[in-house]
Coordinates of C-alpha atoms in Angstrom, one line a residue:
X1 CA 11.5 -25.3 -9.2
X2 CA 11.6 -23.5 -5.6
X3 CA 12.2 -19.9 -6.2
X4 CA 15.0 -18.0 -3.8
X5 CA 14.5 -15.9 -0.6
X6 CA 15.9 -13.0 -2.0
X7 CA 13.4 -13.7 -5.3
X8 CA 10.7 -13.9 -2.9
X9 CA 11.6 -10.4 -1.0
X10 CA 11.7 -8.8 -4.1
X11 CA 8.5 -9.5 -5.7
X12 CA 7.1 -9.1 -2.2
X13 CA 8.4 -5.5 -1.9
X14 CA 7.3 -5.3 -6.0
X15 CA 3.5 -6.3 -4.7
X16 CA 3.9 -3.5 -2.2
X17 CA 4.8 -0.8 -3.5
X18 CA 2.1 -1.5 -6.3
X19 CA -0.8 -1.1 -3.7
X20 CA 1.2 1.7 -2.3
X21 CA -1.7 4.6 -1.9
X22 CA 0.2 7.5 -0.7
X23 CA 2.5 9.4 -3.4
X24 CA 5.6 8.0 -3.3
X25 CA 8.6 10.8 -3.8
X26 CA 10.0 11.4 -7.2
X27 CA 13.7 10.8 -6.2
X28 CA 12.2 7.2 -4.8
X29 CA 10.3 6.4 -7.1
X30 CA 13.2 6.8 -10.2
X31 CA 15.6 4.6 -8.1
X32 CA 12.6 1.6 -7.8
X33 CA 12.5 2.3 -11.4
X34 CA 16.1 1.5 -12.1
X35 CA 16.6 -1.2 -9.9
X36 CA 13.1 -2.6 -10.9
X37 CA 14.8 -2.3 -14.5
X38 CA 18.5 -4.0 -13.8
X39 CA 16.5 -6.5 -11.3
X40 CA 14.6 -7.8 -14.7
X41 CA 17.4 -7.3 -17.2
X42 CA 14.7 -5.0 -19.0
X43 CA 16.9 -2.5 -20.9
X44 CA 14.1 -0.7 -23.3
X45 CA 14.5 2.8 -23.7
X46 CA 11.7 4.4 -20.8
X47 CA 8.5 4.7 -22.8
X48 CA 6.6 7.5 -21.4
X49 CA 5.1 10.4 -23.6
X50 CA 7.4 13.1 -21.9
X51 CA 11.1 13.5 -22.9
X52 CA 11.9 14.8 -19.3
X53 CA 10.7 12.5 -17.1
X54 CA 12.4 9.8 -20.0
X55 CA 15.8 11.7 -19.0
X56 CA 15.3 11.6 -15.5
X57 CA 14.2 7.8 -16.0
X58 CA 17.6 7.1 -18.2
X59 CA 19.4 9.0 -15.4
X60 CA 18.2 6.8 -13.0
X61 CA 19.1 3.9 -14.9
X62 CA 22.6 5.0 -15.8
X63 CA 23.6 6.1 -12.6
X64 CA 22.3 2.4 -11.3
X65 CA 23.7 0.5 -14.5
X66 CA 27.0 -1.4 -12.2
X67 CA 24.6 -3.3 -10.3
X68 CA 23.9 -6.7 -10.7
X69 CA 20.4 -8.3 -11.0
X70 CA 20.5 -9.4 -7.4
X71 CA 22.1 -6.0 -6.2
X72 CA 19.2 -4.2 -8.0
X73 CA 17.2 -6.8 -6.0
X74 CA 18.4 -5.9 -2.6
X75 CA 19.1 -2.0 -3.4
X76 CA 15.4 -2.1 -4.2
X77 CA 14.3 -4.2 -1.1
X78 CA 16.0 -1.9 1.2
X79 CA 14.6 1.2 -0.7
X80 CA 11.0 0.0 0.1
X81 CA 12.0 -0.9 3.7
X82 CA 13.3 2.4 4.4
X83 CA 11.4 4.7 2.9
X84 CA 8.1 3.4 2.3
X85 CA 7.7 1.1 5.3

């Protein structure tokens, strides 16, 4: 099954900003957390060992939670385009 454009873009922009070296900036970095999130229908409750950064996570996620998987793909895609390329 040929996978779509926008399926492709995505994962692309996924790829990069996983070798991304420089520090990304903590408002950037929640929103490619949310739409990452949305854009894989993942719904599990953020897992990390510090209850604030999990409320800024859920935040993130909430104030994301009306798009649909391929808004969350293009909000993401235009995230990395603008701010980390």
């Amino acid at each position: 099954m040929k996978k779509k454009k926008s399926l492709i873009e995505f994962e692309k922009a996924v790829a990069y900003v996983n070798s991304f070296t420089e520090p990304i900036p903590a408002d950037v970095l929640l929103k490619l957390y949310a739409y990452y999130k949305i854009a894989n229908s993942n719904f599990d409750n953020p897992g990390s060992k510090t209850p604030l950064i999990n409320a800024f996570k859920a935040n993130a996620l909430f104030q994301a939670k009306n798009l649909s998987k391929k808004e969350a793909m293009k909000s993401y895609i235009a995230l990395v385009e603008k701010e980390l390329k």
